[in-house]
Amino acid sequence: MALALGHEPALDPAGQKDPHERQALNPRWLAGTILTGLGGGSLLVAALALSVDNASVAPERAERLTQTSGHGAGSGGGARKGDKLTRAVEAVGAKQSFRAPMTLKVADREVIKVRNFVRVATTLSTVSGPLAAEIPPFNATKLMTQDTSSDRSPEPAVEAADADVSLVKSDLSAAPADALGDQALSDVEVAAQVAEERRAIRDSGRRYLPTPAQTLMMRTIRTGAGASDLSSYLPAPAASPFSNIEVRVVPENVSNLLKRDPDQGDPALEERPILVRRGDTIESILQANGASPEEIRLIVAALSKNARSYSVAEGRTIRLLLSPARGGRAQILRATVANGEQIETMAAINDDFAYVNVAPANAGVKPARPQSQDDEDEDDDGSGLRFYNAFYETALRQQIPRPIIDELVRVFSNDVDMQRRASPSDSFEAFFTDDEGDLDLMQAEISVGGETFRYYRYSNPDENFTDYYNEQGKSARKFLLRKPIAEGVFRSPFGMRYHPILRYSRPHNGVDWANKIGTPILAAGNGVVISAGWSSGYGKHTEIQHANGYVTTYSHQSGFANGITAGARVRQGQVIGYLGSTGLSTGPHLHYEVKINDSFVDPMKIRLPRGKELAGRSLEEFQRYRDQVDELIQKAPGVTPKLAQASR
């Protein structure tokens, strides 16, 4: 019999009564959905705002650039064109500031004081920057008339009370023998040290390294008579178990190599500039410089581009690059014919040891030069900045104080023409102190055209003056000036010439410098005025007697400076007159002559001595000061120590 189950629905284990019952609200799910919507909406709004942001800025209409002349609107015409762009070379420099002790002499004692030092080493920048407007105009008259030595007061002495350490040196020969004490070893002490060495050899089976004499003396040094008796109550120090062990530190895998300057190049190469004179031929010049007949034939053929003959004009310059070949005979590697700075033709040896014609990189192209408002020399075809502007702007970039810059200009002007064109290879170095604004230039170095000039500022206590000297103790100032005029153009050289007024050839015993009337004329050196007045064809004429038989004359002046009379003493760079055109003259110029023992010499070619040389005790003191400055420079951060000074 079957059991009747009825028509009731089945029971739900979860207890749900209605199969279609609505789900309860989930707060977390609702909150997550709202946050997601807000985040997505914010991103969409931000994207739309950024995409339409540029639309709110009104575009500006492009304007055409108008070229103007560098000399102002009134000069007419456009900007001066060049054949090629001037290469912009940035200066590479380094500046270090550090503190170091320095020994200074004050009266009868030496004081050691820690000072702030600044070292700047940099190449010159050949491009003009924003600091060009801060460069003062070049004033040659002020530069030449301002003395850097005798007119300067000596350096202020450092007070001994301000020194960190003060030393007094005394002569030991005058001290009594008892004051030196008795530090000799007794026989017992000597025997004890010998026994110690023997015991060490017996125990170890080998000898130790020799013990320094100072260490041996320290083992037996005795207390002086003035020592306190309290030391006798102290316990005897225990002997260290390591007292007889000597330790040596030997570096391994270390190679010592001598430093070599990469700028020195191959010392075997030599370049000879030769000026072609009347009667010279390319064959005779090559033969005089060691070329064989076959080399002469090949070089001439290469210079003439395989023509039958080649002639070189008078006044041209031939530059020969020589290298010693086998057997010691010089071999010509390159021959260049140039007219001033312009290369006409060039021949060089190739890898097959044959001479071929080489086209220079700038053949037929004159380098462009920047124009400036104060550039009045239209005949100068050089490129880049003038040396004065390049040097001053580079120094300003390195944040060198202006008093130090002006001092450097005065020192370097003795050997460098500040109106020449600067080269990217030119560089300078300055080392000075900066103690809370107390500036003191100590060393200056400049490299121009492959030549390096280094000077030290030194105060001579014996003569009570300060000057700049090179490494050998010779003054930076030359004995005589070759150009006794602030600014001028070289017009006529020394030698035979056709006189433009007298209409015949006669010796020209001096050189002519042309400029406008009234240009100051400077004394070429220290001396005494012999005469100042009218002298026939010389016009207004001045003669000055210098040391060692030198006499300089200045002719065709328009007037004399105040106080320039016979017997007056003048110093180098002092204004003695003004340029004019008096006497037999075709235009305003200065006729400058130099006589040695009443014989005329060429002022532009004579070998002029330096103004002053230190000797004796002064030279020894200067050398000690020079070495101390060099040691301070080596302490600057990032400076590579120098193994030797080749010039000393």
XYZ file of C-alpha atoms in Angstrom:
648
model
C 0.000 0.000 0.000
C 1.528 3.272 -1.070
C 2.028 6.159 1.365
C 0.384 9.406 0.286
C 2.838 12.372 0.637
C 0.354 15.116 -0.097
C 0.710 18.267 -2.245
C 2.895 20.448 0.088
C 6.107 21.998 -1.309
C 9.452 20.590 -0.305
C 11.274 22.113 2.646
C 14.220 24.553 1.891
C 17.333 23.849 4.024
C 18.184 27.648 4.107
C 14.804 28.460 5.480
C 13.670 30.536 2.467
C 9.979 30.847 2.322
C 9.571 32.550 -1.068
C 11.691 31.335 -4.016
C 11.506 34.847 -5.509
C 12.454 36.770 -2.346
C 14.390 40.070 -3.023
C 18.170 40.208 -2.094
C 19.130 42.344 0.901
C 21.190 45.658 0.399
C 25.085 45.307 0.428
C 26.691 48.613 1.637
C 30.270 47.718 0.639
C 29.301 46.902 -2.917
C 27.385 50.159 -3.181
C 30.293 52.237 -1.827
C 32.782 50.638 -4.231
C 30.546 51.331 -7.192
C 30.159 54.994 -6.244
C 33.922 55.533 -5.763
C 34.709 53.896 -9.081
C 32.280 56.166 -10.834
C 33.679 59.287 -9.203
C 37.276 58.347 -10.091
C 36.473 57.623 -13.701
C 34.504 60.836 -14.037
C 37.406 62.883 -12.600
C 39.849 61.413 -15.106
C 37.518 62.197 -17.987
C 37.054 65.802 -16.833
C 40.832 66.296 -16.443
C 41.534 64.890 -19.896
C 38.969 67.174 -21.494
C 40.325 70.220 -19.644
C 43.902 69.571 -20.782
C 42.887 68.985 -24.375
C 41.095 72.326 -24.660
C 43.627 74.340 -22.577
C 45.691 75.514 -25.578
C 42.565 76.721 -27.299
C 42.261 79.523 -24.715
C 45.645 81.044 -25.758
C 45.401 83.303 -28.777
C 48.139 82.502 -31.352
C 50.618 85.291 -32.161
C 51.399 86.234 -35.702
C 54.947 85.439 -36.778
C 57.142 88.471 -37.463
C 59.962 88.647 -39.964
C 63.444 89.170 -38.463
C 65.160 92.295 -39.772
C 68.967 92.241 -39.979
C 70.703 95.366 -38.696
C 74.261 96.510 -38.932
C 76.529 95.976 -35.951
C 77.668 99.624 -36.132
C 74.281 101.197 -35.611
C 71.465 102.339 -37.837
C 73.399 105.164 -39.288
C 76.095 103.037 -40.844
C 73.892 101.827 -43.660
C 73.726 98.424 -45.239
C 73.020 95.102 -43.633
C 75.119 92.948 -41.415
C 78.603 92.127 -42.646
C 78.726 88.663 -44.176
C 81.475 86.160 -43.553
C 82.649 83.274 -45.675
C 82.208 80.792 -42.859
C 80.885 80.641 -39.359
C 83.199 81.312 -36.448
C 83.591 78.199 -34.378
C 82.343 78.724 -30.826
C 84.777 77.265 -28.318
C 83.734 77.237 -24.691
C 86.309 77.736 -21.984
C 87.344 74.714 -19.933
C 88.279 75.815 -16.452
C 88.571 74.706 -12.875
C 88.376 76.738 -9.677
C 89.376 75.448 -6.257
C 89.162 77.128 -2.867
C 90.954 75.668 0.138
C 92.669 76.566 3.413
C 96.315 75.838 4.129
C 99.054 77.108 6.446
C 101.613 79.526 5.040
C 104.874 80.723 6.541
C 105.403 84.490 6.588
C 108.395 86.413 7.866
C 107.667 89.167 10.392
C 110.718 91.040 11.687
C 113.044 88.492 13.331
C 110.539 85.662 13.487
C 108.535 83.434 11.181
C 104.792 83.086 11.689
C 102.569 80.322 10.355
C 99.028 81.422 9.532
C 96.189 79.479 7.944
C 94.871 81.441 4.966
C 92.153 81.026 2.343
C 93.572 80.296 -1.110
C 91.873 80.294 -4.505
C 93.327 78.684 -7.622
C 91.817 79.205 -11.078
C 93.094 77.414 -14.182
C 91.134 77.836 -17.411
C 91.356 78.245 -21.154
C 90.178 81.434 -22.823
C 86.689 81.616 -24.246
C 86.618 82.799 -27.860
C 82.888 83.565 -27.879
C 81.245 86.616 -26.379
C 78.669 86.023 -23.669
C 76.340 88.049 -21.450
C 79.281 89.272 -19.339
C 80.762 91.190 -22.279
C 78.805 94.287 -21.250
C 80.630 94.345 -17.896
C 84.120 94.485 -19.441
C 85.713 97.929 -19.030
C 87.112 99.460 -22.236
C 90.758 98.792 -22.932
C 92.845 101.773 -21.817
C 96.431 101.268 -22.928
C 97.571 104.588 -21.466
C 96.319 103.700 -17.998
C 97.730 100.209 -18.351
C 101.215 101.403 -19.259
C 101.437 104.342 -16.888
C 100.292 102.407 -13.806
C 103.350 100.844 -12.200
C 103.055 97.408 -10.590
C 106.220 97.561 -8.543
C 107.880 100.691 -7.203
C 104.698 102.738 -6.771
C 103.042 100.027 -4.727
C 103.409 100.033 -0.981
C 104.844 96.897 0.589
C 102.497 94.229 1.800
C 101.075 94.824 5.285
C 102.928 92.768 7.845
C 101.085 90.036 9.673
C 100.930 90.663 13.397
C 102.592 87.915 15.417
C 99.620 87.891 17.784
C 97.299 86.912 14.912
C 99.499 84.025 13.815
C 98.586 80.436 14.537
C 102.232 79.495 15.207
C 105.203 81.800 15.787
C 108.793 80.593 15.407
C 112.029 82.270 16.458
C 115.321 81.027 15.015
C 118.484 81.336 17.117
C 122.079 80.576 16.282
C 123.125 77.431 18.183
C 126.799 78.287 17.842
C 126.354 81.028 20.435
C 124.558 78.761 22.931
C 126.570 77.092 25.725
C 127.383 73.420 25.292
C 125.590 72.494 28.548
C 122.322 73.861 27.192
C 122.270 71.263 24.430
C 122.352 68.387 26.936
C 124.274 65.117 26.742
C 122.417 62.755 24.404
C 125.338 60.421 23.622
C 124.970 56.701 24.365
C 127.059 55.203 27.124
C 129.052 51.995 26.678
C 126.480 50.029 28.678
C 123.625 51.279 26.452
C 125.533 50.445 23.291
C 126.292 46.930 24.582
C 122.609 46.440 25.481
C 121.470 47.340 21.962
C 124.077 45.048 20.381
C 122.937 42.182 22.621
C 119.326 42.848 21.609
C 120.201 42.641 17.924
C 122.136 39.390 18.441
C 119.233 37.846 20.355
C 116.833 38.808 17.579
C 119.064 37.173 14.970
C 119.399 34.003 17.059
C 115.647 33.689 17.675
C 114.456 34.430 14.155
C 117.392 33.176 12.137
C 117.508 36.352 10.020
C 118.422 39.993 10.376
C 115.814 42.675 10.781
C 115.845 45.789 8.669
C 118.214 48.486 9.939
C 116.598 50.506 12.697
C 116.648 54.275 12.072
C 119.104 56.212 14.169
C 116.307 58.348 15.607
C 114.600 55.200 16.959
C 117.808 53.968 18.564
C 118.287 57.309 20.281
C 114.696 57.348 21.526
C 115.269 54.025 23.317
C 117.898 55.545 25.581
C 116.970 59.227 25.728
C 117.300 60.584 29.237
C 115.168 63.109 31.029
C 116.683 66.554 31.326
C 117.916 67.989 34.562
C 114.905 70.233 34.871
C 112.371 67.397 34.860
C 110.043 67.012 37.823
C 111.018 64.525 40.509
C 107.417 63.323 40.654
C 108.134 60.996 37.757
C 110.213 58.816 40.100
C 107.031 57.834 41.968
C 105.329 56.572 38.778
C 105.322 52.816 38.187
C 107.735 51.556 35.599
C 105.984 51.108 32.239
C 105.507 47.512 31.238
C 107.411 46.447 28.185
C 105.165 45.979 25.175
C 105.297 42.459 23.716
C 105.393 44.040 20.229
C 108.268 46.457 20.916
C 110.780 44.322 19.011
C 108.552 43.751 15.990
C 109.058 46.055 13.031
C 106.227 46.234 10.528
C 106.668 47.220 6.899
C 103.820 47.886 4.478
C 104.810 46.957 0.941
C 102.236 47.877 -1.750
C 101.655 45.137 -4.283
C 100.685 45.383 -7.936
C 101.557 49.077 -8.080
C 103.273 50.609 -11.102
C 104.941 54.016 -10.953
C 104.757 55.892 -14.260
C 106.160 59.319 -14.981
C 103.636 61.930 -15.992
C 103.799 63.120 -19.586
C 102.124 66.259 -20.782
C 99.917 65.384 -23.784
C 100.438 68.888 -25.190
C 104.178 68.376 -25.592
C 103.759 66.254 -28.700
C 106.615 64.449 -30.396
C 109.890 66.169 -29.456
C 111.501 64.888 -32.629
C 109.392 67.129 -34.885
C 110.550 70.658 -35.632
C 108.847 73.431 -37.594
C 111.042 76.121 -39.130
C 109.523 79.374 -40.408
C 111.677 80.917 -43.154
C 111.163 84.411 -44.585
C 111.842 84.612 -48.322
C 114.292 87.412 -49.053
C 115.481 88.975 -52.280
C 117.359 86.435 -54.396
C 116.030 83.374 -52.567
C 114.468 80.504 -54.491
C 112.486 77.555 -53.271
C 115.337 75.264 -54.335
C 117.989 77.192 -52.401
C 115.842 77.291 -49.263
C 115.171 73.541 -49.379
C 118.842 72.801 -50.006
C 119.900 74.976 -47.064
C 117.600 72.942 -44.811
C 119.116 69.567 -45.701
C 116.929 68.388 -48.582
C 118.502 66.110 -51.181
C 118.296 66.962 -54.908
C 115.653 64.271 -55.417
C 113.565 65.586 -52.506
C 113.876 69.135 -53.851
C 112.588 68.011 -57.245
C 109.623 66.157 -55.736
C 108.704 68.975 -53.321
C 108.859 71.646 -56.051
C 106.707 69.472 -58.310
C 104.150 69.003 -55.540
C 104.072 72.713 -54.662
C 103.596 73.716 -58.295
C 101.048 70.944 -58.932
C 103.355 69.222 -61.453
C 104.204 72.421 -63.297
C 107.640 72.829 -64.865
C 108.824 75.435 -62.349
C 107.708 77.229 -59.227
C 108.852 80.620 -57.984
C 108.118 82.136 -54.605
C 107.738 85.889 -54.170
C 109.797 87.981 -51.786
C 108.199 88.447 -48.387
C 106.420 85.105 -48.401
C 106.896 82.674 -45.498
C 107.917 79.050 -45.996
C 107.222 76.737 -43.064
C 109.076 73.422 -43.079
C 108.102 70.521 -40.820
C 111.231 68.433 -40.180
C 111.739 65.024 -38.628
C 115.104 63.265 -38.104
C 115.435 60.349 -40.498
C 117.891 57.493 -40.484
C 121.483 58.582 -40.290
C 120.626 61.773 -38.394
C 119.707 63.774 -41.519
C 116.594 65.908 -41.186
C 113.768 64.907 -43.509
C 111.171 67.402 -44.702
C 107.694 66.086 -43.959
C 105.758 69.154 -45.046
C 106.448 72.418 -46.860
C 103.977 75.306 -46.718
C 104.107 78.602 -48.607
C 102.043 81.332 -46.946
C 101.360 85.011 -47.467
C 100.846 86.183 -43.919
C 98.112 83.952 -42.504
C 96.848 82.896 -45.942
C 98.250 79.572 -47.204
C 99.074 79.624 -50.926
C 100.233 76.036 -51.465
C 101.332 73.050 -49.437
C 103.241 69.824 -50.094
C 103.441 66.888 -47.684
C 104.742 63.335 -47.673
C 102.150 60.550 -47.789
C 102.172 56.949 -46.571
C 104.023 55.862 -49.722
C 106.857 58.337 -48.945
C 105.941 60.480 -51.940
C 105.351 64.256 -51.885
C 101.852 65.312 -52.925
C 100.039 68.627 -53.067
C 97.700 69.154 -50.115
C 94.764 71.539 -50.221
C 94.519 73.428 -46.903
C 91.239 73.243 -45.055
C 90.674 77.008 -45.382
C 92.070 77.458 -48.879
C 90.735 80.656 -50.396
C 88.518 81.369 -47.419
C 89.107 84.178 -44.985
C 87.718 83.476 -41.527
C 84.796 85.547 -40.436
C 85.247 87.901 -37.544
C 82.633 89.248 -35.188
C 81.836 92.920 -35.452
C 81.567 95.226 -32.457
C 80.933 98.891 -31.997
C 84.394 99.578 -30.591
C 86.217 97.695 -33.338
C 87.880 100.378 -35.425
C 90.656 98.351 -37.018
C 89.159 97.496 -40.393
C 92.462 96.058 -41.653
C 92.466 93.260 -39.072
C 91.289 90.046 -40.695
C 91.673 87.935 -37.548
C 88.865 85.831 -36.160
C 87.474 85.669 -32.654
C 87.677 88.051 -29.742
C 90.581 90.272 -28.915
C 92.797 88.851 -26.202
C 91.846 91.536 -23.670
C 88.097 90.935 -24.071
C 88.468 87.147 -24.067
C 90.691 87.200 -20.984
C 88.520 89.623 -19.008
C 85.255 87.834 -19.793
C 86.753 84.428 -18.966
C 87.980 85.774 -15.629
C 84.521 87.186 -14.857
C 82.960 83.811 -15.642
C 85.296 82.207 -13.111
C 84.167 84.822 -10.530
C 87.651 86.228 -10.055
C 87.522 89.565 -8.173
C 88.020 92.615 -10.368
C 91.134 93.871 -8.501
C 92.814 90.536 -9.219
C 91.738 90.693 -12.888
C 93.194 94.190 -13.295
C 96.412 93.037 -11.635
C 96.640 90.056 -13.994
C 96.149 92.313 -17.021
C 99.006 94.566 -15.895
C 101.327 91.612 -15.278
C 100.546 89.763 -18.511
C 100.750 92.905 -20.667
C 104.545 92.813 -20.270
C 104.724 89.722 -22.498
C 101.352 89.497 -24.281
C 99.803 91.881 -26.799
C 96.352 92.524 -25.391
C 95.066 93.608 -28.817
C 95.903 90.343 -30.598
C 93.248 87.762 -31.398
C 92.601 85.108 -28.763
C 93.043 81.433 -29.597
C 91.190 78.472 -28.040
C 94.580 77.068 -27.000
C 95.393 80.152 -24.887
C 95.045 79.614 -21.147
C 95.929 81.231 -17.846
C 96.240 80.323 -14.182
C 95.873 82.538 -11.113
C 96.635 81.740 -7.483
C 95.608 84.292 -4.870
C 94.456 84.671 -1.273
C 90.979 85.792 -0.254
C 90.841 86.420 3.493
C 87.513 88.200 4.006
C 88.087 90.530 1.070
C 91.849 90.892 1.643
C 93.047 89.933 -1.854
C 96.659 89.166 -2.663
C 97.797 87.758 -6.021
C 100.632 85.305 -5.363
C 101.253 83.539 -8.681
C 100.164 84.122 -12.269
C 100.762 81.989 -15.349
C 99.688 82.429 -18.965
C 100.200 80.308 -22.095
C 99.948 82.066 -25.463
C 101.008 80.686 -28.830
C 102.908 77.778 -27.299
C 104.852 79.996 -24.868
C 104.271 79.951 -21.118
C 105.047 82.846 -18.784
C 104.928 82.318 -15.013
C 105.408 85.049 -12.392
C 105.421 85.248 -8.600
C 104.549 88.317 -6.550
C 107.375 88.849 -4.080
C 108.048 91.566 -1.505
C 111.758 92.240 -1.123
C 112.314 93.201 2.533
C 115.802 94.577 1.822
C 114.624 97.143 -0.749
C 111.090 97.636 0.646
C 109.136 97.157 -2.583
C 106.938 94.541 -4.291
C 107.285 93.288 -7.853
C 106.574 90.258 -10.028
C 109.420 87.890 -10.926
C 109.733 84.796 -13.079
C 111.082 81.484 -11.802
C 114.688 82.654 -12.140
C 114.114 85.836 -10.127
C 113.948 88.195 -13.127
C 111.430 91.023 -13.089
C 108.328 90.784 -15.260
C 108.913 94.293 -16.567
C 111.252 94.573 -19.519
C 114.192 96.961 -19.535
C 112.767 98.903 -22.515
C 109.452 99.007 -24.354
C 109.457 98.119 -28.029
C 106.293 100.174 -28.593
C 106.471 103.428 -26.569
C 102.975 104.513 -27.534
C 99.639 103.615 -26.029
C 97.987 102.729 -29.328
C 99.296 102.958 -32.860
C 99.894 101.314 -36.229
C 103.346 100.154 -37.294
C 104.191 102.064 -40.500
C 107.900 101.967 -41.320
C 110.564 99.442 -40.223
C 114.247 99.861 -39.435
C 116.740 99.907 -42.354
C 117.315 101.495 -45.762
C 114.315 103.177 -47.346
C 113.357 105.843 -49.877
C 112.689 109.099 -48.012
C 109.265 110.456 -49.074
C 110.341 114.126 -48.682
C 114.057 114.196 -49.529
C 113.495 111.904 -52.544
C 116.514 109.637 -52.083
C 117.366 106.454 -50.197
C 118.902 106.789 -46.754
C 119.082 104.706 -43.562
C 115.958 104.758 -41.453
C 117.499 104.485 -37.988
C 114.261 103.817 -36.136
C 110.682 102.667 -36.527
C 107.507 104.687 -37.101
C 104.242 104.338 -35.191
C 101.262 106.245 -36.632
C 98.177 107.510 -34.835
C 96.180 110.699 -34.398
C 97.772 113.905 -33.113
C 97.828 114.107 -29.327
C 98.264 110.397 -28.628
C 100.383 110.032 -25.441
C 104.011 108.965 -25.874
C 105.501 106.858 -23.067
C 109.037 106.573 -21.748
C 110.488 103.259 -22.900
C 112.291 102.763 -19.597
C 113.610 104.380 -16.443
C 116.209 107.047 -17.134
C 117.231 110.699 -17.290
C 116.152 113.171 -19.993
C 119.179 114.297 -22.037
C 117.343 116.891 -24.113
C 113.802 117.956 -24.976
C 113.402 120.544 -27.733
C 113.519 121.257 -31.473
C 116.027 119.248 -33.540
C 115.948 120.164 -37.277
C 114.277 117.372 -39.268
C 113.242 115.510 -36.117
C 110.953 118.355 -35.070
C 110.150 118.331 -31.386
C 112.587 115.730 -30.150
C 113.299 114.014 -26.787
C 116.311 111.907 -25.807
C 116.458 109.745 -22.665
C 119.580 108.130 -21.208
C 119.030 104.660 -19.701
C 121.336 102.276 -17.865
C 124.103 100.249 -19.545
C 124.627 102.696 -22.431
C 121.075 102.602 -23.845
C 119.569 105.809 -25.295
C 116.058 106.205 -26.737
C 114.779 109.095 -28.868
C 111.238 110.274 -29.673
C 110.685 112.589 -32.661
C 107.968 114.578 -34.512
C 106.074 115.317 -31.267
C 103.352 117.926 -31.087
C 104.279 118.865 -27.521
C 106.105 117.827 -24.370
C 104.542 116.685 -21.113
C 104.854 118.841 -18.006
C 108.212 118.522 -16.306
C 110.015 116.936 -19.266
C 113.208 118.985 -19.403
C 116.904 118.168 -19.514
C 117.947 116.403 -16.308
C 114.460 115.234 -15.324
C 114.132 111.633 -14.164
C 111.412 109.517 -15.767
C 110.147 106.011 -15.132
C 108.998 103.387 -17.584
C 105.493 104.074 -18.897
C 105.454 107.751 -17.872
C 103.911 110.150 -20.415
C 106.727 112.311 -21.815
C 105.023 113.902 -24.831
C 102.318 113.763 -27.448
C 102.332 112.453 -30.999
C 102.498 115.001 -33.806
C 103.881 115.787 -37.264
C 106.628 118.371 -36.665
C 109.847 118.437 -38.688
C 110.267 116.438 -41.908
C 107.057 114.452 -41.648
C 104.329 113.501 -44.096
C 101.752 112.794 -41.390
C 101.252 112.362 -37.646
C 103.522 109.604 -36.346
C 106.219 108.835 -33.777
C 109.770 108.155 -34.940
C 111.315 105.929 -32.245
C 115.049 105.155 -32.095
C 117.224 103.025 -29.808
C 120.993 103.501 -29.534
C 123.484 101.261 -27.744
C 126.835 102.968 -27.170
C 125.963 105.531 -29.910
C 125.078 102.793 -32.460
C 121.541 102.575 -33.841
C 119.777 99.212 -33.443
C 116.384 97.889 -34.518
C 113.957 98.367 -31.592
C 111.798 95.479 -32.815
C 114.586 92.880 -33.016
C 117.108 93.580 -30.265
C 117.189 91.210 -27.316
C 116.022 93.295 -24.381
C 117.045 92.344 -20.838
C 114.616 92.250 -17.956
C 114.283 95.284 -15.755
C 115.668 93.798 -12.525
C 117.234 90.541 -11.379
C 117.446 89.296 -7.819
C 120.832 88.119 -6.591
C 122.542 86.911 -3.449
C 120.477 86.729 -0.286
C 117.421 88.255 -1.993
C 117.465 85.496 -4.622
C 117.717 82.779 -1.956
C 114.758 84.238 -0.051
C 112.754 84.461 -3.277
C 113.510 80.836 -4.175
C 112.264 79.663 -0.779
C 109.106 81.740 -1.241
C 108.651 80.373 -4.792
C 108.944 76.767 -3.608
C 106.444 77.438 -0.823
C 103.907 78.852 -3.296
C 104.373 75.852 -5.606
C 103.760 73.488 -2.678
C 100.586 75.380 -1.791
C 99.333 75.078 -5.370
C 99.904 71.321 -5.258
C 97.625 71.161 -2.202
C 94.675 72.495 -4.202
C 91.908 69.898 -4.728
C 92.215 68.073 -8.023
C 95.776 69.200 -8.803
C 98.075 66.448 -10.067
C 101.430 66.555 -8.236
C 104.322 67.565 -10.444
C 107.358 65.292 -10.380
C 109.845 67.925 -11.435
C 110.154 71.422 -12.770
C 111.998 71.160 -16.053
C 112.683 74.844 -16.227
C 114.656 74.982 -12.979
